[in-house]
PDB file of C-alpha atoms and ligand atoms in Angstrom:
ATOM      1  CA  MET A   1     112.847 105.539 100.396  1.00 87.00           C
ATOM      2  CA  GLN A   2     111.000 106.036  97.182  1.00 92.00           C
ATOM      3  CA  MET A   3     112.105 104.457  94.071  1.00 94.00           C
ATOM      4  CA  ARG A   4     111.637 104.935  90.208  1.00 94.00           C
ATOM      5  CA  LEU A   5     110.330 102.516  87.732  1.00 96.00           C
ATOM      6  CA  SER A   6     112.116 102.484  84.250  1.00 95.00           C
ATOM      7  CA  ARG A   7     109.425 100.635  82.311  1.00 94.00           C
ATOM      8  CA  ALA A   8     105.688 100.698  82.608  1.00 94.00           C
ATOM      9  CA  ALA A   9     104.466  98.375  85.117  1.00 96.00           C
ATOM     10  CA  ARG A  10     100.558  96.914  84.952  1.00 96.00           C
ATOM     11  CA  ILE A  11     100.248  94.960  88.092  1.00 98.00           C
ATOM     12  CA  ILE A  12      97.124  92.703  89.104  1.00 98.00           C
ATOM     13  CA  LEU A  13      96.988  91.891  92.756  1.00 98.00           C
ATOM     14  CA  VAL A  14      95.120  88.625  93.426  1.00 98.00           C
ATOM     15  CA  GLY A  15      94.366  87.001  96.629  1.00 97.00           C
ATOM     16  CA  ALA A  16      91.624  85.991  99.185  1.00 97.00           C
ATOM     17  CA  PRO A  17      89.351  88.382 101.074  1.00 96.00           C
ATOM     18  CA  GLY A  18      91.696  89.968 103.868  1.00 94.00           C
ATOM     19  CA  VAL A  19      94.947  88.716 102.314  1.00 96.00           C
ATOM     20  CA  GLY A  20      96.130  92.406 102.116  1.00 94.00           C
ATOM     21  CA  LYS A  21      95.517  93.454  98.542  1.00 96.00           C
ATOM     22  CA  GLY A  22      94.526  96.880  99.757  1.00 95.00           C
ATOM     23  CA  THR A  23      97.242  97.196 102.325  1.00 94.00           C
ATOM     24  CA  GLN A  24     100.085  95.950  99.730  1.00 97.00           C
ATOM     25  CA  THR A  25      98.444  98.589  97.120  1.00 97.00           C
ATOM     26  CA  LYS A  26      98.847 101.464  99.625  1.00 95.00           C
ATOM     27  CA  ARG A  27     102.497 100.539 100.325  1.00 96.00           C
ATOM     28  CA  LEU A  28     103.594 100.285  96.725  1.00 98.00           C
ATOM     29  CA  LEU A  29     101.937 103.623  95.880  1.00 97.00           C
ATOM     30  CA  GLU A  30     103.841 105.081  98.912  1.00 97.00           C
ATOM     31  CA  LYS A  31     107.184 103.214  97.381  1.00 97.00           C
ATOM     32  CA  PHE A  32     106.751 104.096  93.643  1.00 97.00           C
ATOM     33  CA  PRO A  33     105.276 107.399  93.171  1.00 96.00           C
ATOM     34  CA  GLN A  34     104.728 106.739  89.368  1.00 95.00           C
ATOM     35  CA  LEU A  35     102.058 104.023  90.289  1.00 96.00           C
ATOM     36  CA  THR A  36      98.345 104.690  90.624  1.00 95.00           C
ATOM     37  CA  ALA A  37      95.785 102.196  91.835  1.00 96.00           C
ATOM     38  CA  ILE A  38      92.107 101.049  90.780  1.00 96.00           C
ATOM     39  CA  SER A  39      90.518  98.933  93.409  1.00 96.00           C
ATOM     40  CA  SER A  40      87.363  97.420  92.172  1.00 96.00           C
ATOM     41  CA  GLY A  41      85.928  97.001  95.612  1.00 95.00           C
ATOM     42  CA  ASP A  42      86.642 100.819  96.654  1.00 94.00           C
ATOM     43  CA  LEU A  43      85.114 101.634  93.252  1.00 95.00           C
ATOM     44  CA  LEU A  44      81.819  99.699  94.047  1.00 96.00           C
ATOM     45  CA  ARG A  45      81.730 101.069  97.515  1.00 94.00           C
ATOM     46  CA  GLU A  46      81.948 104.822  96.214  1.00 93.00           C
ATOM     47  CA  ASN A  47      78.941 103.803  93.990  1.00 93.00           C
ATOM     48  CA  VAL A  48      77.104 102.359  96.700  1.00 94.00           C
ATOM     49  CA  ARG A  49      77.879 105.461  98.894  1.00 92.00           C
ATOM     50  CA  GLU A  50      76.804 107.680  96.230  1.00 93.00           C
ATOM     51  CA  GLN A  51      73.713 105.758  95.420  1.00 94.00           C
ATOM     52  CA  THR A  52      74.433 105.802  91.659  1.00 93.00           C
ATOM     53  CA  PRO A  53      72.209 103.659  89.728  1.00 91.00           C
ATOM     54  CA  LEU A  54      75.193 101.252  89.380  1.00 91.00           C
ATOM     55  CA  GLY A  55      75.850 101.456  93.305  1.00 93.00           C
ATOM     56  CA  ILE A  56      72.189 100.707  93.737  1.00 94.00           C
ATOM     57  CA  LYS A  57      72.301  97.564  91.664  1.00 92.00           C
ATOM     58  CA  ALA A  58      75.780  96.672  93.432  1.00 95.00           C
ATOM     59  CA  LYS A  59      74.832  97.095  96.965  1.00 95.00           C
ATOM     60  CA  SER A  60      72.799  93.927  97.577  1.00 95.00           C
ATOM     61  CA  VAL A  61      75.003  91.781  95.653  1.00 96.00           C
ATOM     62  CA  MET A  62      78.131  92.771  97.695  1.00 96.00           C
ATOM     63  CA  ARG A  63      76.094  92.541 100.675  1.00 95.00           C
ATOM     64  CA  SER A  64      75.368  89.078 100.214  1.00 96.00           C
ATOM     65  CA  GLY A  65      79.104  88.255  99.521  1.00 96.00           C
ATOM     66  CA  LYS A  66      78.544  87.285  95.988  1.00 96.00           C
ATOM     67  CA  LEU A  67      80.495  88.655  92.912  1.00 97.00           C
ATOM     68  CA  VAL A  68      78.944  91.559  90.920  1.00 96.00           C
ATOM     69  CA  PRO A  69      78.091  90.329  87.330  1.00 95.00           C
ATOM     70  CA  ASP A  70      81.111  90.516  84.914  1.00 93.00           C
ATOM     71  CA  THR A  71      79.382  92.875  82.449  1.00 91.00           C
ATOM     72  CA  LEU A  72      78.994  95.409  85.107  1.00 92.00           C
ATOM     73  CA  MET A  73      82.589  94.855  86.406  1.00 94.00           C
ATOM     74  CA  LEU A  74      84.051  95.143  82.734  1.00 92.00           C
ATOM     75  CA  ARG A  75      82.118  98.282  82.050  1.00 90.00           C
ATOM     76  CA  LEU A  76      83.215  99.911  85.455  1.00 93.00           C
ATOM     77  CA  ILE A  77      86.974  99.177  85.062  1.00 93.00           C
ATOM     78  CA  HIS A  78      87.155  99.846  81.375  1.00 91.00           C
ATOM     79  CA  HIS A  79      85.334 103.395  81.988  1.00 90.00           C
ATOM     80  CA  GLU A  80      88.119 103.899  84.854  1.00 92.00           C
ATOM     81  CA  LEU A  81      91.078 102.905  82.603  1.00 91.00           C
ATOM     82  CA  SER A  82      90.079 105.287  79.789  1.00 88.00           C
ATOM     83  CA  THR A  83      89.279 108.162  82.048  1.00 90.00           C
ATOM     84  CA  ARG A  84      92.830 107.860  83.784  1.00 89.00           C
ATOM     85  CA  GLY A  85      94.293 107.637  80.184  1.00 85.00           C
ATOM     86  CA  PHE A  86      95.620 104.180  80.436  1.00 84.00           C
ATOM     87  CA  LEU A  87      94.187 103.054  77.205  1.00 79.00           C
ATOM     88  CA  SER A  88      95.584 104.360  74.128  1.00 63.00           C
ATOM     89  CA  ARG A  89      92.793 104.129  71.796  1.00 55.00           C
ATOM     90  CA  THR A  90      90.946 107.550  71.983  1.00 45.00           C
ATOM     91  CA  HIS A  91      87.743 105.962  70.541  1.00 40.00           C
ATOM     92  CA  SER A  92      86.310 103.494  72.804  1.00 44.00           C
ATOM     93  CA  PRO A  93      84.627 100.487  71.098  1.00 42.00           C
ATOM     94  CA  PHE A  94      81.656 100.999  73.396  1.00 38.00           C
ATOM     95  CA  ILE A  95      79.661 103.756  74.601  1.00 33.00           C
ATOM     96  CA  LEU A  96      79.920 104.278  78.278  1.00 37.00           C
ATOM     97  CA  SER A  97      77.658 107.177  79.061  1.00 37.00           C
ATOM     98  CA  SER A  98      75.814 107.962  82.087  1.00 38.00           C
ATOM     99  CA  THR A  99      72.745 106.667  80.411  1.00 37.00           C
ATOM    100  CA  SER A 100      74.383 103.319  79.497  1.00 42.00           C
ATOM    101  CA  LEU A 101      75.051 102.875  83.158  1.00 44.00           C
ATOM    102  CA  SER A 102      71.676 103.760  84.493  1.00 44.00           C
ATOM    103  CA  ASP A 103      70.484 100.290  84.260  1.00 43.00           C
ATOM    104  CA  PRO A 104      73.697  98.339  83.819  1.00 42.00           C
ATOM    105  CA  LEU A 105      72.270  94.990  85.000  1.00 40.00           C
ATOM    106  CA  SER A 106      69.315  94.691  82.804  1.00 40.00           C
ATOM    107  CA  ALA A 107      69.342  92.394  79.975  1.00 35.00           C
ATOM    108  CA  THR A 108      68.382  94.807  77.429  1.00 35.00           C
ATOM    109  CA  SER A 109      71.134  97.183  78.399  1.00 40.00           C
ATOM    110  CA  PHE A 110      73.626  94.451  77.603  1.00 39.00           C
ATOM    111  CA  VAL A 111      76.476  95.843  75.282  1.00 44.00           C
ATOM    112  CA  ASP A 112      79.510  93.819  75.170  1.00 48.00           C
ATOM    113  CA  PRO A 113      82.073  96.578  76.210  1.00 49.00           C
ATOM    114  CA  TYR A 114      85.180  94.582  74.895  1.00 49.00           C
ATOM    115  CA  PRO A 115      86.290  94.683  71.260  1.00 46.00           C
ATOM    116  CA  PRO A 116      87.175  91.037  69.564  1.00 43.00           C
ATOM    117  CA  PRO A 117      90.516  89.581  71.010  1.00 44.00           C
ATOM    118  CA  ASN A 118      92.379  90.466  67.977  1.00 45.00           C
ATOM    119  CA  THR A 119      92.239  94.065  68.468  1.00 54.00           C
ATOM    120  CA  PRO A 120      94.137  94.861  71.738  1.00 57.00           C
ATOM    121  CA  GLU A 121      94.828  98.434  72.494  1.00 61.00           C
ATOM    122  CA  THR A 122      98.739  99.111  72.664  1.00 65.00           C
ATOM    123  CA  PRO A 123      99.238 100.289  76.258  1.00 71.00           C
ATOM    124  CA  SER A 124     101.743 103.076  76.658  1.00 74.00           C
ATOM    125  CA  PRO A 125     105.417 101.816  77.562  1.00 76.00           C
ATOM    126  CA  SER A 126     105.908 105.103  79.462  1.00 83.00           C
ATOM    127  CA  PRO A 127     106.632 104.249  83.388  1.00 85.00           C
ATOM    128  CA  SER A 128     104.288 106.984  84.191  1.00 83.00           C
ATOM    129  CA  SER A 129     101.612 104.919  82.635  1.00 87.00           C
ATOM    130  CA  SER A 130     102.134 102.278  85.497  1.00 94.00           C
ATOM    131  CA  PHE A 131      99.091 100.996  87.472  1.00 96.00           C
ATOM    132  CA  ILE A 132      97.767  98.520  90.038  1.00 97.00           C
ATOM    133  CA  LEU A 133      94.179  96.641  89.689  1.00 97.00           C
ATOM    134  CA  ASP A 134      93.439  95.520  93.019  1.00 97.00           C
ATOM    135  CA  GLY A 135      90.615  93.019  93.194  1.00 96.00           C
ATOM    136  CA  PHE A 136      89.957  92.901  89.333  1.00 97.00           C
ATOM    137  CA  PRO A 137      90.006  90.675  87.444  1.00 97.00           C
ATOM    138  CA  ARG A 138      88.767  87.889  89.684  1.00 96.00           C
ATOM    139  CA  THR A 139      87.087  85.625  87.210  1.00 96.00           C
ATOM    140  CA  ALA A 140      88.730  83.842  84.132  1.00 96.00           C
ATOM    141  CA  ARG A 141      86.164  85.531  82.004  1.00 95.00           C
ATOM    142  CA  GLN A 142      87.138  89.044  83.396  1.00 96.00           C
ATOM    143  CA  ALA A 143      90.633  88.270  82.791  1.00 96.00           C
ATOM    144  CA  SER A 144      90.361  87.118  79.047  1.00 94.00           C
ATOM    145  CA  ARG A 145      88.173  90.346  78.429  1.00 93.00           C
ATOM    146  CA  LEU A 146      90.847  92.514  80.140  1.00 94.00           C
ATOM    147  CA  ASP A 147      93.524  90.792  77.779  1.00 92.00           C
ATOM    148  CA  SER A 148      91.747  92.206  74.839  1.00 87.00           C
ATOM    149  CA  THR A 149      92.045  95.629  76.097  1.00 87.00           C
ATOM    150  CA  VAL A 150      95.297  95.939  77.810  1.00 90.00           C
ATOM    151  CA  ASP A 151      98.481  93.586  78.342  1.00 91.00           C
ATOM    152  CA  MET A 152      99.075  93.229  82.067  1.00 95.00           C
ATOM    153  CA  ASN A 153     102.455  92.457  82.778  1.00 95.00           C
ATOM    154  CA  LEU A 154     102.676  91.160  86.357  1.00 98.00           C
ATOM    155  CA  VAL A 155     100.009  89.112  88.231  1.00 98.00           C
ATOM    156  CA  VAL A 156     100.755  88.947  91.943  1.00 98.00           C
ATOM    157  CA  ASN A 157      99.126  86.055  93.672  1.00 98.00           C
ATOM    158  CA  ILE A 158      99.366  86.819  97.673  1.00 97.00           C
ATOM    159  CA  THR A 159      98.857  83.833  99.709  1.00 96.00           C
ATOM    160  CA  THR A 160      98.447  83.778 103.454  1.00 92.00           C
ATOM    161  CA  PRO A 161      97.098  80.765 105.655  1.00 90.00           C
ATOM    162  CA  LEU A 162      93.327  81.039 105.979  1.00 87.00           C
ATOM    163  CA  PRO A 163      92.952  81.146 109.558  1.00 87.00           C
ATOM    164  CA  ALA A 164      94.699  84.393 109.947  1.00 89.00           C
ATOM    165  CA  LEU A 165      92.380  86.030 107.396  1.00 93.00           C
ATOM    166  CA  LEU A 166      89.186  85.781 109.298  1.00 91.00           C
ATOM    167  CA  ALA A 167      90.749  87.127 112.476  1.00 90.00           C
ATOM    168  CA  ARG A 168      91.947  90.200 110.518  1.00 91.00           C
ATOM    169  CA  ILE A 169      88.420  90.935 108.824  1.00 94.00           C
ATOM    170  CA  GLN A 170      86.896  90.715 112.522  1.00 93.00           C
ATOM    171  CA  SER A 171      89.207  93.517 113.723  1.00 93.00           C
ATOM    172  CA  ARG A 172      89.012  95.874 110.338  1.00 93.00           C
ATOM    173  CA  TRP A 173      87.452  99.020 110.963  1.00 96.00           C
ATOM    174  CA  VAL A 174      87.168 101.688 108.059  1.00 95.00           C
ATOM    175  CA  HIS A 175      86.658 105.302 107.360  1.00 95.00           C
ATOM    176  CA  ALA A 176      84.112 104.870 104.795  1.00 91.00           C
ATOM    177  CA  PRO A 177      84.326 108.459 103.039  1.00 90.00           C
ATOM    178  CA  SER A 178      88.115 108.273 102.443  1.00 91.00           C
ATOM    179  CA  GLY A 179      88.414 104.491 102.336  1.00 89.00           C
ATOM    180  CA  ARG A 180      91.157 104.744 105.105  1.00 92.00           C
ATOM    181  CA  VAL A 181      91.467 101.190 106.683  1.00 92.00           C
ATOM    182  CA  TYR A 182      92.313 100.434 110.107  1.00 94.00           C
ATOM    183  CA  ASN A 183      92.735  97.243 111.949  1.00 93.00           C
ATOM    184  CA  THR A 184      92.508  96.963 116.025  1.00 93.00           C
ATOM    185  CA  THR A 185      95.230  94.578 116.198  1.00 88.00           C
ATOM    186  CA  PHE A 186      97.612  95.724 113.272  1.00 86.00           C
ATOM    187  CA  ASN A 187      97.418  99.515 112.750  1.00 89.00           C
ATOM    188  CA  ALA A 188      94.877 100.936 115.123  1.00 95.00           C
ATOM    189  CA  PRO A 189      93.558 104.439 115.208  1.00 97.00           C
ATOM    190  CA  ARG A 190      95.060 106.865 117.550  1.00 97.00           C
ATOM    191  CA  VAL A 191      91.691 107.296 119.393  1.00 97.00           C
ATOM    192  CA  GLU A 192      89.711 104.266 119.295  1.00 96.00           C
ATOM    193  CA  GLY A 193      86.862 104.067 117.027  1.00 96.00           C
ATOM    194  CA  LEU A 194      87.783 107.203 115.135  1.00 97.00           C
ATOM    195  CA  ASP A 195      89.552 108.305 111.920  1.00 98.00           C
ATOM    196  CA  ASP A 196      93.131 109.795 112.519  1.00 97.00           C
ATOM    197  CA  VAL A 197      92.604 112.580 109.937  1.00 97.00           C
ATOM    198  CA  THR A 198      88.887 113.723 110.351  1.00 97.00           C
ATOM    199  CA  GLY A 199      88.154 112.590 113.857  1.00 97.00           C
ATOM    200  CA  GLU A 200      84.906 111.003 112.264  1.00 97.00           C
ATOM    201  CA  LYS A 201      83.606 107.632 113.540  1.00 97.00           C
ATOM    202  CA  LEU A 202      84.641 104.624 112.060  1.00 97.00           C
ATOM    203  CA  THR A 203      82.411 101.644 111.001  1.00 96.00           C
ATOM    204  CA  ARG A 204      82.671  98.110 109.954  1.00 95.00           C
ATOM    205  CA  ARG A 205      82.146  97.090 106.111  1.00 93.00           C
ATOM    206  CA  ASP A 206      78.786  95.692 105.517  1.00 90.00           C
ATOM    207  CA  ASP A 207      80.571  92.590 103.791  1.00 94.00           C
ATOM    208  CA  ASP A 208      82.911  91.797 106.883  1.00 95.00           C
ATOM    209  CA  GLU A 209      80.048  90.087 108.942  1.00 94.00           C
ATOM    210  CA  THR A 210      81.267  86.394 109.556  1.00 93.00           C
ATOM    211  CA  GLY A 211      78.633  84.846 107.586  1.00 94.00           C
ATOM    212  CA  VAL A 212      79.041  87.080 104.593  1.00 96.00           C
ATOM    213  CA  TYR A 213      82.837  86.953 104.833  1.00 95.00           C
ATOM    214  CA  LEU A 214      82.763  83.157 104.496  1.00 95.00           C
ATOM    215  CA  GLU A 215      80.380  83.444 101.621  1.00 96.00           C
ATOM    216  CA  ARG A 216      83.023  85.793  99.944  1.00 96.00           C
ATOM    217  CA  LEU A 217      85.889  83.178 100.675  1.00 95.00           C
ATOM    218  CA  LYS A 218      83.729  80.588  99.023  1.00 96.00           C
ATOM    219  CA  ARG A 219      83.288  82.794  95.654  1.00 96.00           C
ATOM    220  CA  PHE A 220      86.989  83.203  95.884  1.00 97.00           C
ATOM    221  CA  THR A 221      87.968  79.326  96.241  1.00 95.00           C
ATOM    222  CA  GLU A 222      85.694  78.848  93.155  1.00 96.00           C
ATOM    223  CA  THR A 223      86.902  81.460  90.949  1.00 97.00           C
ATOM    224  CA  ASN A 224      90.548  81.541  91.969  1.00 97.00           C
ATOM    225  CA  GLU A 225      92.127  78.610  90.288  1.00 97.00           C
ATOM    226  CA  PRO A 226      90.824  79.303  86.848  1.00 97.00           C
ATOM    227  CA  LEU A 227      91.942  82.885  87.075  1.00 98.00           C
ATOM    228  CA  LEU A 228      95.609  82.077  88.089  1.00 98.00           C
ATOM    229  CA  GLU A 229      95.745  79.125  85.477  1.00 98.00           C
ATOM    230  CA  HIS A 230      94.785  81.879  82.815  1.00 98.00           C
ATOM    231  CA  TYR A 231      97.886  84.086  83.955  1.00 98.00           C
ATOM    232  CA  ARG A 232     100.132  80.894  84.264  1.00 97.00           C
ATOM    233  CA  ARG A 233      99.454  80.065  80.778  1.00 97.00           C
ATOM    234  CA  LYS A 234     100.454  83.751  79.871  1.00 96.00           C
ATOM    235  CA  ASP A 235     103.645  83.562  81.948  1.00 96.00           C
ATOM    236  CA  VAL A 236     103.059  86.496  84.011  1.00 98.00           C
ATOM    237  CA  LEU A 237     101.928  84.931  87.476  1.00 98.00           C
ATOM    238  CA  TRP A 238     104.388  85.412  90.313  1.00 98.00           C
ATOM    239  CA  THR A 239     103.242  84.064  93.758  1.00 98.00           C
ATOM    240  CA  VAL A 240     104.310  85.397  97.195  1.00 98.00           C
ATOM    241  CA  GLU A 241     103.579  83.769 100.610  1.00 95.00           C
ATOM    242  CA  GLY A 242     103.514  85.228 103.987  1.00 93.00           C
ATOM    243  CA  GLU A 243     101.967  85.287 107.220  1.00 89.00           C
ATOM    244  CA  THR A 244     101.746  88.940 107.277  1.00 89.00           C
ATOM    245  CA  SER A 245     101.805  91.821 105.029  1.00 91.00           C
ATOM    246  CA  ASP A 246     104.866  92.991 106.621  1.00 93.00           C
ATOM    247  CA  GLU A 247     106.504  89.632 105.605  1.00 95.00           C
ATOM    248  CA  ILE A 248     105.078  90.079 102.217  1.00 97.00           C
ATOM    249  CA  THR A 249     105.948  93.645 101.275  1.00 97.00           C
ATOM    250  CA  PRO A 250     109.760  93.674 100.996  1.00 97.00           C
ATOM    251  CA  LYS A 251     109.432  90.592  98.591  1.00 98.00           C
ATOM    252  CA  LEU A 252     107.024  92.284  96.654  1.00 98.00           C
ATOM    253  CA  VAL A 253     108.953  95.420  96.324  1.00 98.00           C
ATOM    254  CA  GLU A 254     112.074  93.328  95.343  1.00 97.00           C
ATOM    255  CA  GLU A 255     110.320  91.822  92.571  1.00 98.00           C
ATOM    256  CA  VAL A 256     108.603  95.028  91.219  1.00 98.00           C
ATOM    257  CA  VAL A 257     112.180  96.700  91.174  1.00 97.00           C
ATOM    258  CA  ARG A 258     113.637  93.261  89.550  1.00 97.00           C
ATOM    259  CA  ARG A 259     111.231  93.568  86.653  1.00 97.00           C
ATOM    260  CA  PHE A 260     110.546  97.348  86.339  1.00 96.00           C
ATOM    261  CA  GLY A 261     113.421  99.014  88.130  1.00 93.00           C
TER     262      GLY A 261
HETATM  263  P1  LIG B   1      86.931  93.764  97.752  1.00 82.47           P
HETATM  264  O1  LIG B   1      86.827  95.278  98.232  1.00 82.47           O
HETATM  265  O2  LIG B   1      87.927  93.661  96.626  1.00 82.47           O
HETATM  266  O3  LIG B   1      87.117  92.809  98.896  1.00 82.47           O
HETATM  267  P2  LIG B   1      87.956  91.659  98.884  1.00 82.47           P
HETATM  268  O4  LIG B   1      88.637  90.950  97.775  1.00 82.47           O
HETATM  269  O5  LIG B   1      87.204  90.628  99.727  1.00 82.47           O
HETATM  270  O6  LIG B   1      88.965  91.897  99.820  1.00 82.47           O
HETATM  271  P3  LIG B   1      89.052  92.892 101.043  1.00 82.47           P
HETATM  272  O7  LIG B   1      89.242  94.396 100.639  1.00 82.47           O
HETATM  273  O8  LIG B   1      88.372  92.607 102.155  1.00 82.47           O
HETATM  274  O9  LIG B   1      90.609  92.367 101.457  1.00 82.47           O
HETATM  275  P4  LIG B   1      92.078  93.118 101.075  1.00 82.47           P
HETATM  276  O10 LIG B   1      92.898  91.845 100.600  1.00 82.47           O
HETATM  277  O11 LIG B   1      92.208  94.397 100.269  1.00 82.47           O
HETATM  278  O12 LIG B   1      92.936  93.034 102.515  1.00 82.47           O
HETATM  279  P5  LIG B   1      93.006  94.378 103.312  1.00 82.47           P
HETATM  280  O13 LIG B   1      94.277  95.097 103.010  1.00 82.47           O
HETATM  281  O14 LIG B   1      91.881  95.237 103.529  1.00 82.47           O
HETATM  282  O15 LIG B   1      85.533  93.559  97.032  1.00 82.47           O
HETATM  283  C1  LIG B   1      84.307  93.551  97.859  1.00 82.47           C
HETATM  284  C2  LIG B   1      83.129  93.112  96.949  1.00 82.47           C
HETATM  285  O16 LIG B   1      82.814  93.765  95.829  1.00 82.47           O
HETATM  286  C3  LIG B   1      83.142  91.455  96.391  1.00 82.47           C
HETATM  287  O17 LIG B   1      82.475  90.913  97.468  1.00 82.47           O
HETATM  288  C4  LIG B   1      82.296  91.626  95.058  1.00 82.47           C
HETATM  289  O18 LIG B   1      81.167  91.654  95.546  1.00 82.47           O
HETATM  290  C5  LIG B   1      82.667  93.042  94.608  1.00 82.47           C
HETATM  291  N1  LIG B   1      83.541  92.939  93.698  1.00 82.47           N
HETATM  292  C6  LIG B   1      84.856  93.598  93.844  1.00 82.47           C
HETATM  293  N2  LIG B   1      85.665  93.279  92.437  1.00 82.47           N
HETATM  294  C7  LIG B   1      84.823  92.663  91.777  1.00 82.47           C
HETATM  295  C8  LIG B   1      84.985  91.770  90.703  1.00 82.47           C
HETATM  296  N3  LIG B   1      86.140  92.175  89.934  1.00 82.47           N
HETATM  297  N4  LIG B   1      84.181  91.122  90.054  1.00 82.47           N
HETATM  298  C9  LIG B   1      82.922  90.915  90.753  1.00 82.47           C
HETATM  299  N5  LIG B   1      82.619  91.463  91.803  1.00 82.47           N
HETATM  300  C10 LIG B   1      83.600  92.325  92.468  1.00 82.47           C
HETATM  301  O19 LIG B   1      93.553  93.650 104.436  1.00 82.47           O
HETATM  302  C11 LIG B   1      92.445  93.193 105.517  1.00 82.47           C
HETATM  303  C12 LIG B   1      92.550  93.452 106.805  1.00 82.47           C
HETATM  304  O20 LIG B   1      93.793  92.838 107.302  1.00 82.47           O
HETATM  305  C13 LIG B   1      92.753  95.062 107.159  1.00 82.47           C
HETATM  306  O21 LIG B   1      91.975  95.367 108.501  1.00 82.47           O
HETATM  307  C14 LIG B   1      94.235  95.205 107.428  1.00 82.47           C
HETATM  308  O22 LIG B   1      94.359  96.441 108.363  1.00 82.47           O
HETATM  309  C15 LIG B   1      94.599  93.966 107.858  1.00 82.47           C
HETATM  310  N6  LIG B   1      95.796  93.568 107.882  1.00 82.47           N
HETATM  311  C16 LIG B   1      96.489  93.635 106.829  1.00 82.47           C
HETATM  312  N7  LIG B   1      98.037  93.466 106.877  1.00 82.47           N
HETATM  313  C17 LIG B   1      97.892  92.831 108.434  1.00 82.47           C
HETATM  314  C18 LIG B   1      98.673  92.141 109.232  1.00 82.47           C
HETATM  315  N8  LIG B   1     100.098  91.746 108.717  1.00 82.47           N
HETATM  316  N9  LIG B   1      98.437  91.735 110.475  1.00 82.47           N
HETATM  317  C19 LIG B   1      97.191  92.088 110.884  1.00 82.47           C
HETATM  318  N10 LIG B   1      96.113  92.550 110.294  1.00 82.47           N
HETATM  319  C20 LIG B   1      96.508  93.023 108.962  1.00 82.47           C
HETATM  320 MG1  LIG B   2      90.472  95.545  99.557  1.00 82.47          MG
END
């Protein structure tokens, strides 16, 4: 049954790689039609696939399991939030033209995309301006820069015992053009190796190879506690635990209804 929000929900999903951020995002979108979502990983993979200048730079970073530089991520997300109309200021404090993205990682093209913290934009209170950020921010620096742009009002920290995560990643298959995710043990495609909708071949994500996954996990372990502490101090952090996504979804839906229903 679909449900309606009566106030704007601006939700961040935080958690280890493979914890189910993408899975929970998809389920929340189905449950609450007023929500939309921005996945930093999907956005980056789209740029890699389309071989944009940004994608070309990000590709090797992602393939090694490291984090894409904050400056680049901030621009990418700010651009996405503005394009979708989630920031009230019509005049952006920085110019994000295709030329400014043409060499986003070079030192000479560095322009801090964020206004000083004393000029936050007022987000729309309308429930139709509700959105989820999946995978962004993931460093405390990204979080404090986001604060000066838009005030997020719920940060969901998803936790699952680590041994379950690697097993999930090893059985994850994706349909790259659409971003549809399958798992041979959890939501297998109807025909093995093929996308349910297009019948095209499924592939593995480049960064799901075990060595790269362990590197991603290491980055997560290094950056996550300062990130959680940032939101704990702002009193918007809520933690949910579960062995499986099915266990987590009803708790998450209940919390969203409690806060925004
Ligand atoms: P990103 O794409 O965000 O990857 P991630 O955080 O490592 O997380 P995943 O997408 O792997 O997992 P998920 O939590 O979404 O889990 P899912 O639902 O798919 O980032 C990729 C890279 O981009 C980063 O390494 C970095 O380089 C860069 N990047 C992105 N954002 C950045 C940022 N802000 N700053 C800097 N760099 C950034 O579930 C996983 C699997 O489990 C699926 O196969 C699913 O089907 C399966 N599953 C789900 N539930 C169950 C269940 N109950 N039982 C069994 N399997 C299940
Ligand atoms: Mg994901």
